[in-house]
Amino acid sequence: MSYALHVNGRDFDAEPRPGQCLRTYLRDRGWFGVKKGCDGGDCGACTVHVDGEPVHSCLYPAVRADGRRVTTVEGLAEPDGELHPVQRKFLGAQGFQCGFCTAGFLMTTAKLDEEQLTDLPRALKGNLCRCTGYRAIEDAIRGVSHVEEPRPGESVGRSLGAPAGPQVVTGTARYTFDIEVEGLLHMKLLRSPHPHARIVSIDTADALRVPGVRLVLTHHDAPERLFSSARHEHPTEDPDDTRVLDDTVRFVGQRVAAVVADTEGAAEEGCRRIAVEYEVLPHVLDPEEAMRPGAPVVHAKDSADCRISRPQDNVVGEVHGEIGSVEQGFAEADLVYEETFRTQRVQHASLETHGAVAYFEEKEDGDGERIVVRSSTQVPFLTRRALCALYDLPEDGVRVVAGRVGGGFGGKQEMLTEDVVVLAAMRLHRPVKLEFTRAEQFFGATTRHPFTIGIKAGAKRDGTLTALQLRVVSNTGAYGNHGPAVMFHSVGESMAVYRAPHKKVNAYSVYTHCVPAGAFRGYGLGQVTFAVESTMDELARRLGIDPLVFRERNIIGPGEHMISPGGEEEDLHIASYGLDQCLQVVRDAIAADRSADDAPEGWLVGQGTAMSMIATGPPGGHYADATVTLLEDGTYDIAVGTAEFGNGTTTVHKQITAGALGTTVDRIVIRQSDTDVVRHDTGAFGSAGTVVAGKAVMRAANGLAERILSFAAEYARTPRSQCRLLTDAVECAGRTVPLKELHEAARERDVELAADGHWGGSPRSVAFNAQWFRIAVDPDTGEIRILRSVHAADAGKVMNPMQCRGQVEGGVAQALGATLFEQVLVDAGGKVLTPAFRRYRLPAFADVPRTEVHFMVTSDAIGPLGAKSMSESPFNPVAPAFGNALRDATGVRFTEVPFLRDKVWLALAEHRAEGGEEGWSSRAHPSREGSV
């Protein structure tokens, strides 16, 4: 019986493999717009139409599609080639950031009827987005356009669309695995079932007998060399405690062996056939227990060689410091508040999972081969450096390419797949692919660091802080990637933003036998800011002072020196100041707020504020090199290393260049994130895409503008002062010289019209954010509703308001998930209990309010054209602002996130039993001023 499938106007008759889903069948035939996001029908990224009905193709058996007509996003356009109306709307509103989920949203939206359009929370319940915060998606569906038309020389400050927008909405943007590689082999990993064990023996004979299995790698095949999976410009920032494959496993899910086969199915069967004998060892999951005498040692390694602070105590890094005397400060205080706050593990949940493909190509000079690694990474250059060091390869022997990356949030500032894929490819001299499943993303990648923050603060009756003390314990898990750096950063700006004559910190990053933690949006500040901002609110309330007034009395001002007992960062400056404006935005929102009228009868209503400060880049140097070139056709080329994963740097780099060269962004092409075609870039992390790489691009563009004008003056024999750049020409004393003509003339004279730019990431400035919520709480059920959300962002000169607003909205949405329900649960044996979106709840359309975003009017003295970073910082004040609103509504101070509904209900029931419900009636009708 023949198989027949009609896809986007083409017929296919190849029968699907037994059990194959429609998603993989379509991708095997080149329809890469169909994405893999969750493996379980939870995210909607794989949505296609079958006979006109939207389905999740990862759940739809390919055999059921026999005789049916299937449309993917590539076939959504009109027969004449015009974009489908829905595609045009998503372009106009830029209803995407990384774009990995966009095809699914387009396919779902295209089939919504009028009734469904009136209830989008229900209509979109099967589609998830991790980047946008959903407002842009709703605007796209409603036909609200935000993209402005480009103007010559007026690009910066305008809401110009992402250059890859047309490719994103047509499904032709190429992410990591959206390529065809001839002879590709597939890798699967055998992972540890134990939190701590030594491998006594490992037998791979049965695995190698599985038809199609080509190779099994174990610790016997791996280099002895230790490294860190974390990627920083300076490798010494992280401990070297990791092997490609180790004979000791330290968490449930650690890779034990790698099987390479012709198919994923054969590789999976090979993993099942490997026989491993383990000597199970004692394990420890709690970081406080891990530091106690006699606790199991996670890494018995040499401290100096591996850069582990105290391996015998499981302390990978620590910081201790005191300014003044906190003992004296507490003695001077009229009120001292002391509490312990806790934050949980959170998964990055980027819809594109970790993965890499390694293959070989001839070197351009014909002198042999080199290995090419196509990876979902934020740091292609640092990954190349690590691979070269690990396998003693020359730099020109490795090329790392990042296609369009489907979300990162810090999770892809790691080398979690490339090392083992390269090892297999070199052994077999064949292309090898490793792509994490969604479950592996939870137990085989990294999470946010769980923190325990003990805080003690003192203040006088007039609201003046006298002392601030922190004891921070960070659970870095089984490996120390990012552990010391996250810990150090967490106690930096969170303390430095407040004046206090006496400050003290003791902070520890601690090994345990848990899934490793790593870089996550905010890089530790979100955890400690939760404690600091909750404490400031509590001090203000107990002193009877408006929390806004209390903050204004104690925050640092413009030009002041930032002081943190964890250590001064000499290159960090307040190069522009908008915190006062941020707090004024909140004050104005409170004064005009009427959202309490929307609260159901009998619900408790409250409001809360929090603020944060963050450095606009990592310490110690973050480097970017860029080149801008005039091309033969009179257009321009930017070569810059920064990866694009929805952070919008591609758009901003083109805007900066267009402004400097007096042209429009459509006349500029950009090459990026390929170690073979661009110069060094530390990576797209630490909010560095605009303030570091953008500054390098600005310097290159300005240099090229000067070079073109000087050459044009010489060519036209006119004074340089009488030459100016036009869109596609140079006007020289009234004469218009086309750029094409100038390029030809320069080539004849052997003059290259190109310029380089470099920026080393130092000095650095700071950005400020403030978040305000009005919420309502049902005391009988613990249900919480967000009545209003307002965010004030000091981003300096806003390069692209539409994009920057999207970054803020996405950061608030992601932080709300961490505040209200997201948590990676681990059982007593170290096993992750939430390895799927169905068990790990991500914010859906119905969960996220429309946040009102306000940008402050500032211009930074350090950032390019006055810009500051704004990709990480919106996350940090959300949890404490929400907690402060919850405290205002209920009278209960919640000290642990997430604020789960059952925990809220239990706390309110306990509060009621203690007589704390007095005053609840007044909280249901708060004052318009919102003062305490």
Short mmCIF file of N, CA, C and O in Angstrom, two decimals, residues 472-534:
data_model
loop_
_atom_site.label_atom_id
_atom_site.label_comp_id
_atom_site.label_asym_id
_atom_site.label_seq_id
_atom_site.Cartn_x
_atom_site.Cartn_y
_atom_site.Cartn_z
N VAL A 472 25.25 35.02 52.25
CA VAL A 472 24.69 34.44 51.03
C VAL A 472 25.30 33.06 50.81
O VAL A 472 26.53 32.90 50.87
N VAL A 473 24.44 32.09 50.57
CA VAL A 473 24.90 30.74 50.22
C VAL A 473 24.25 30.36 48.90
O VAL A 473 23.02 30.31 48.78
N SER A 474 25.09 30.11 47.91
CA SER A 474 24.62 29.77 46.56
C SER A 474 24.93 28.30 46.29
O SER A 474 26.05 27.84 46.48
N ASN A 475 23.92 27.58 45.85
CA ASN A 475 24.07 26.16 45.52
C ASN A 475 24.46 26.06 44.05
O ASN A 475 23.62 26.15 43.16
N THR A 476 25.75 25.84 43.79
CA THR A 476 26.23 25.79 42.41
C THR A 476 26.08 24.41 41.80
O THR A 476 26.34 24.23 40.61
N GLY A 477 25.64 23.42 42.59
CA GLY A 477 25.47 22.08 42.05
C GLY A 477 26.78 21.34 41.95
O GLY A 477 27.77 21.65 42.62
N ALA A 478 26.81 20.35 41.06
CA ALA A 478 27.93 19.42 41.01
C ALA A 478 29.17 20.00 40.37
O ALA A 478 30.27 19.46 40.55
N TYR A 479 29.02 21.07 39.60
CA TYR A 479 30.17 21.67 38.94
C TYR A 479 30.12 23.19 39.13
O TYR A 479 29.05 23.77 39.28
N GLY A 480 31.30 23.80 39.11
CA GLY A 480 31.41 25.20 39.52
C GLY A 480 31.31 26.20 38.40
O GLY A 480 31.66 27.37 38.59
N ASN A 481 30.86 25.78 37.22
CA ASN A 481 30.72 26.71 36.11
C ASN A 481 29.89 27.93 36.53
O ASN A 481 28.75 27.79 36.94
N HIS A 482 30.47 29.10 36.43
CA HIS A 482 29.85 30.38 36.78
C HIS A 482 29.63 30.56 38.28
O HIS A 482 29.21 31.65 38.70
N GLY A 483 29.88 29.56 39.11
CA GLY A 483 29.55 29.66 40.52
C GLY A 483 30.20 30.84 41.23
O GLY A 483 29.51 31.66 41.83
N PRO A 484 31.53 30.95 41.21
CA PRO A 484 32.16 32.09 41.90
C PRO A 484 31.73 33.44 41.32
O PRO A 484 31.50 34.39 42.07
N ALA A 485 31.63 33.53 40.00
CA ALA A 485 31.29 34.81 39.38
C ALA A 485 29.87 35.25 39.72
O ALA A 485 29.61 36.42 40.00
N VAL A 486 28.92 34.31 39.68
CA VAL A 486 27.54 34.63 40.03
C VAL A 486 27.45 35.08 41.49
O VAL A 486 26.77 36.06 41.81
N MET A 487 28.16 34.38 42.36
CA MET A 487 28.15 34.74 43.78
C MET A 487 28.72 36.15 43.99
O MET A 487 28.14 36.98 44.70
N PHE A 488 29.85 36.43 43.34
CA PHE A 488 30.48 37.74 43.49
C PHE A 488 29.56 38.85 42.98
O PHE A 488 29.36 39.87 43.63
N HIS A 489 28.97 38.63 41.82
CA HIS A 489 28.10 39.66 41.23
C HIS A 489 26.85 39.88 42.06
O HIS A 489 26.35 41.00 42.17
N SER A 490 26.35 38.83 42.67
CA SER A 490 25.09 38.92 43.40
C SER A 490 25.15 39.91 44.55
O SER A 490 24.14 40.54 44.90
N VAL A 491 26.31 40.07 45.16
CA VAL A 491 26.44 40.96 46.32
C VAL A 491 27.10 42.28 45.95
O VAL A 491 27.53 43.04 46.81
N GLY A 492 27.16 42.55 44.64
CA GLY A 492 27.77 43.79 44.19
C GLY A 492 26.78 44.93 44.14
O GLY A 492 26.55 45.63 45.13
N GLU A 493 26.14 45.11 42.98
CA GLU A 493 25.24 46.24 42.80
C GLU A 493 24.03 46.20 43.73
O GLU A 493 23.45 47.24 44.05
N SER A 494 23.64 45.01 44.19
CA SER A 494 22.49 44.90 45.10
C SER A 494 22.76 45.63 46.41
O SER A 494 21.83 46.16 47.04
N MET A 495 24.02 45.67 46.86
CA MET A 495 24.38 46.40 48.08
C MET A 495 24.86 47.81 47.77
O MET A 495 24.60 48.75 48.52
N ALA A 496 25.55 47.97 46.63
CA ALA A 496 26.16 49.26 46.32
C ALA A 496 25.14 50.34 46.01
O ALA A 496 25.43 51.53 46.16
N VAL A 497 23.92 49.95 45.62
CA VAL A 497 22.92 50.95 45.25
C VAL A 497 22.42 51.72 46.47
O VAL A 497 21.87 52.82 46.34
N TYR A 498 22.63 51.16 47.68
CA TYR A 498 22.19 51.83 48.91
C TYR A 498 23.39 52.38 49.68
O TYR A 498 24.40 51.70 49.84
N ARG A 499 23.20 53.60 50.20
CA ARG A 499 24.19 54.16 51.11
C ARG A 499 23.98 53.56 52.50
O ARG A 499 22.86 53.48 52.97
N ALA A 500 25.04 53.16 53.10
CA ALA A 500 25.03 52.76 54.51
C ALA A 500 26.47 52.84 54.98
O ALA A 500 27.37 52.32 54.30
N PRO A 501 26.72 53.47 56.09
CA PRO A 501 28.11 53.62 56.53
C PRO A 501 28.76 52.31 56.94
O PRO A 501 29.99 52.21 56.96
N HIS A 502 27.93 51.32 57.24
CA HIS A 502 28.46 50.05 57.71
C HIS A 502 27.84 48.91 56.88
O HIS A 502 26.63 48.75 56.87
N LYS A 503 28.69 48.15 56.21
CA LYS A 503 28.23 47.05 55.36
C LYS A 503 29.14 45.84 55.58
O LYS A 503 30.35 45.97 55.78
N LYS A 504 28.53 44.68 55.50
CA LYS A 504 29.31 43.45 55.65
C LYS A 504 28.70 42.36 54.79
O LYS A 504 27.47 42.26 54.66
N VAL A 505 29.56 41.53 54.21
CA VAL A 505 29.08 40.40 53.41
C VAL A 505 29.95 39.18 53.65
O VAL A 505 31.18 39.28 53.78
N ASN A 506 29.31 38.05 53.76
CA ASN A 506 29.95 36.74 53.71
C ASN A 506 29.15 35.91 52.71
O ASN A 506 27.95 35.69 52.91
N ALA A 507 29.80 35.51 51.64
CA ALA A 507 29.09 34.80 50.57
C ALA A 507 29.88 33.56 50.18
O ALA A 507 31.11 33.57 50.12
N TYR A 508 29.14 32.48 49.88
CA TYR A 508 29.75 31.19 49.58
C TYR A 508 29.05 30.58 48.36
O TYR A 508 27.82 30.53 48.29
N SER A 509 29.83 30.11 47.44
CA SER A 509 29.33 29.30 46.34
C SER A 509 29.73 27.86 46.64
O SER A 509 30.92 27.56 46.78
N VAL A 510 28.73 26.98 46.73
CA VAL A 510 28.96 25.66 47.35
C VAL A 510 28.60 24.54 46.38
O VAL A 510 27.54 24.55 45.74
N TYR A 511 29.50 23.55 46.32
CA TYR A 511 29.23 22.34 45.55
C TYR A 511 28.21 21.46 46.27
O TYR A 511 28.26 21.30 47.51
N THR A 512 27.30 20.86 45.52
CA THR A 512 26.44 19.78 46.00
C THR A 512 26.29 18.77 44.87
O THR A 512 26.72 19.02 43.73
N HIS A 513 25.64 17.66 45.15
CA HIS A 513 25.43 16.64 44.12
C HIS A 513 24.08 16.86 43.42
O HIS A 513 23.27 15.94 43.28
N CYS A 514 23.87 18.08 42.97
CA CYS A 514 22.66 18.46 42.25
C CYS A 514 23.02 18.81 40.80
O CYS A 514 24.19 19.03 40.47
N VAL A 515 22.00 18.89 39.97
CA VAL A 515 22.21 19.37 38.60
C VAL A 515 22.93 20.71 38.67
O VAL A 515 22.61 21.57 39.50
N PRO A 516 23.96 20.93 37.85
CA PRO A 516 24.73 22.17 37.96
C PRO A 516 23.90 23.41 37.66
O PRO A 516 22.96 23.38 36.85
N ALA A 517 24.25 24.49 38.33
CA ALA A 517 23.69 25.79 38.02
C ALA A 517 24.67 26.52 37.11
O ALA A 517 25.81 26.10 36.91
N GLY A 518 24.21 27.64 36.54
CA GLY A 518 25.08 28.38 35.62
C GLY A 518 24.62 29.81 35.47
O GLY A 518 23.91 30.36 36.31
N ALA A 519 25.02 30.42 34.37
CA ALA A 519 24.62 31.80 34.09
C ALA A 519 23.13 31.85 33.79
O ALA A 519 22.60 31.01 33.07
N PHE A 520 22.47 32.83 34.38
CA PHE A 520 21.03 33.03 34.16
C PHE A 520 20.77 34.53 34.21
O PHE A 520 21.40 35.26 34.97
N ARG A 521 19.84 34.97 33.44
CA ARG A 521 19.48 36.39 33.33
C ARG A 521 19.53 37.10 34.69
O ARG A 521 18.84 36.72 35.62
N GLY A 522 20.35 38.12 34.80
CA GLY A 522 20.54 38.84 36.06
C GLY A 522 21.78 38.42 36.80
O GLY A 522 22.30 39.16 37.64
N TYR A 523 22.27 37.20 36.53
CA TYR A 523 23.56 36.71 37.02
C TYR A 523 23.72 36.88 38.53
O TYR A 523 24.70 37.44 39.03
N GLY A 524 22.71 36.39 39.28
CA GLY A 524 22.78 36.41 40.74
C GLY A 524 22.12 37.62 41.38
O GLY A 524 21.70 37.56 42.54
N LEU A 525 22.00 38.72 40.64
CA LEU A 525 21.41 39.92 41.23
C LEU A 525 19.93 39.72 41.55
O LEU A 525 19.43 40.26 42.54
N GLY A 526 19.23 38.98 40.70
CA GLY A 526 17.81 38.78 40.95
C GLY A 526 17.55 38.11 42.29
O GLY A 526 16.60 38.46 43.00
N GLN A 527 18.40 37.16 42.66
CA GLN A 527 18.22 36.44 43.91
C GLN A 527 18.45 37.35 45.12
O GLN A 527 17.63 37.40 46.04
N VAL A 528 19.56 38.08 45.12
CA VAL A 528 19.87 38.91 46.28
C VAL A 528 19.00 40.16 46.31
O VAL A 528 18.63 40.64 47.39
N THR A 529 18.65 40.69 45.15
CA THR A 529 17.75 41.85 45.12
C THR A 529 16.41 41.51 45.74
O THR A 529 15.78 42.37 46.37
N PHE A 530 15.95 40.29 45.58
CA PHE A 530 14.71 39.85 46.24
C PHE A 530 14.79 40.08 47.74
O PHE A 530 13.86 40.61 48.37
N ALA A 531 15.92 39.72 48.34
CA ALA A 531 16.08 39.88 49.78
C ALA A 531 16.27 41.34 50.16
O ALA A 531 15.65 41.84 51.12
N VAL A 532 17.11 42.06 49.43
CA VAL A 532 17.42 43.45 49.80
C VAL A 532 16.19 44.33 49.65
O VAL A 532 15.85 45.12 50.55
N GLU A 533 15.49 44.21 48.53
CA GLU A 533 14.34 45.08 48.30
C GLU A 533 13.15 44.72 49.19
O GLU A 533 12.37 45.59 49.58
N SER A 534 13.00 43.45 49.54
CA SER A 534 11.97 43.06 50.51
C SER A 534 12.29 43.66 51.87
O SER A 534 11.40 44.14 52.59
#
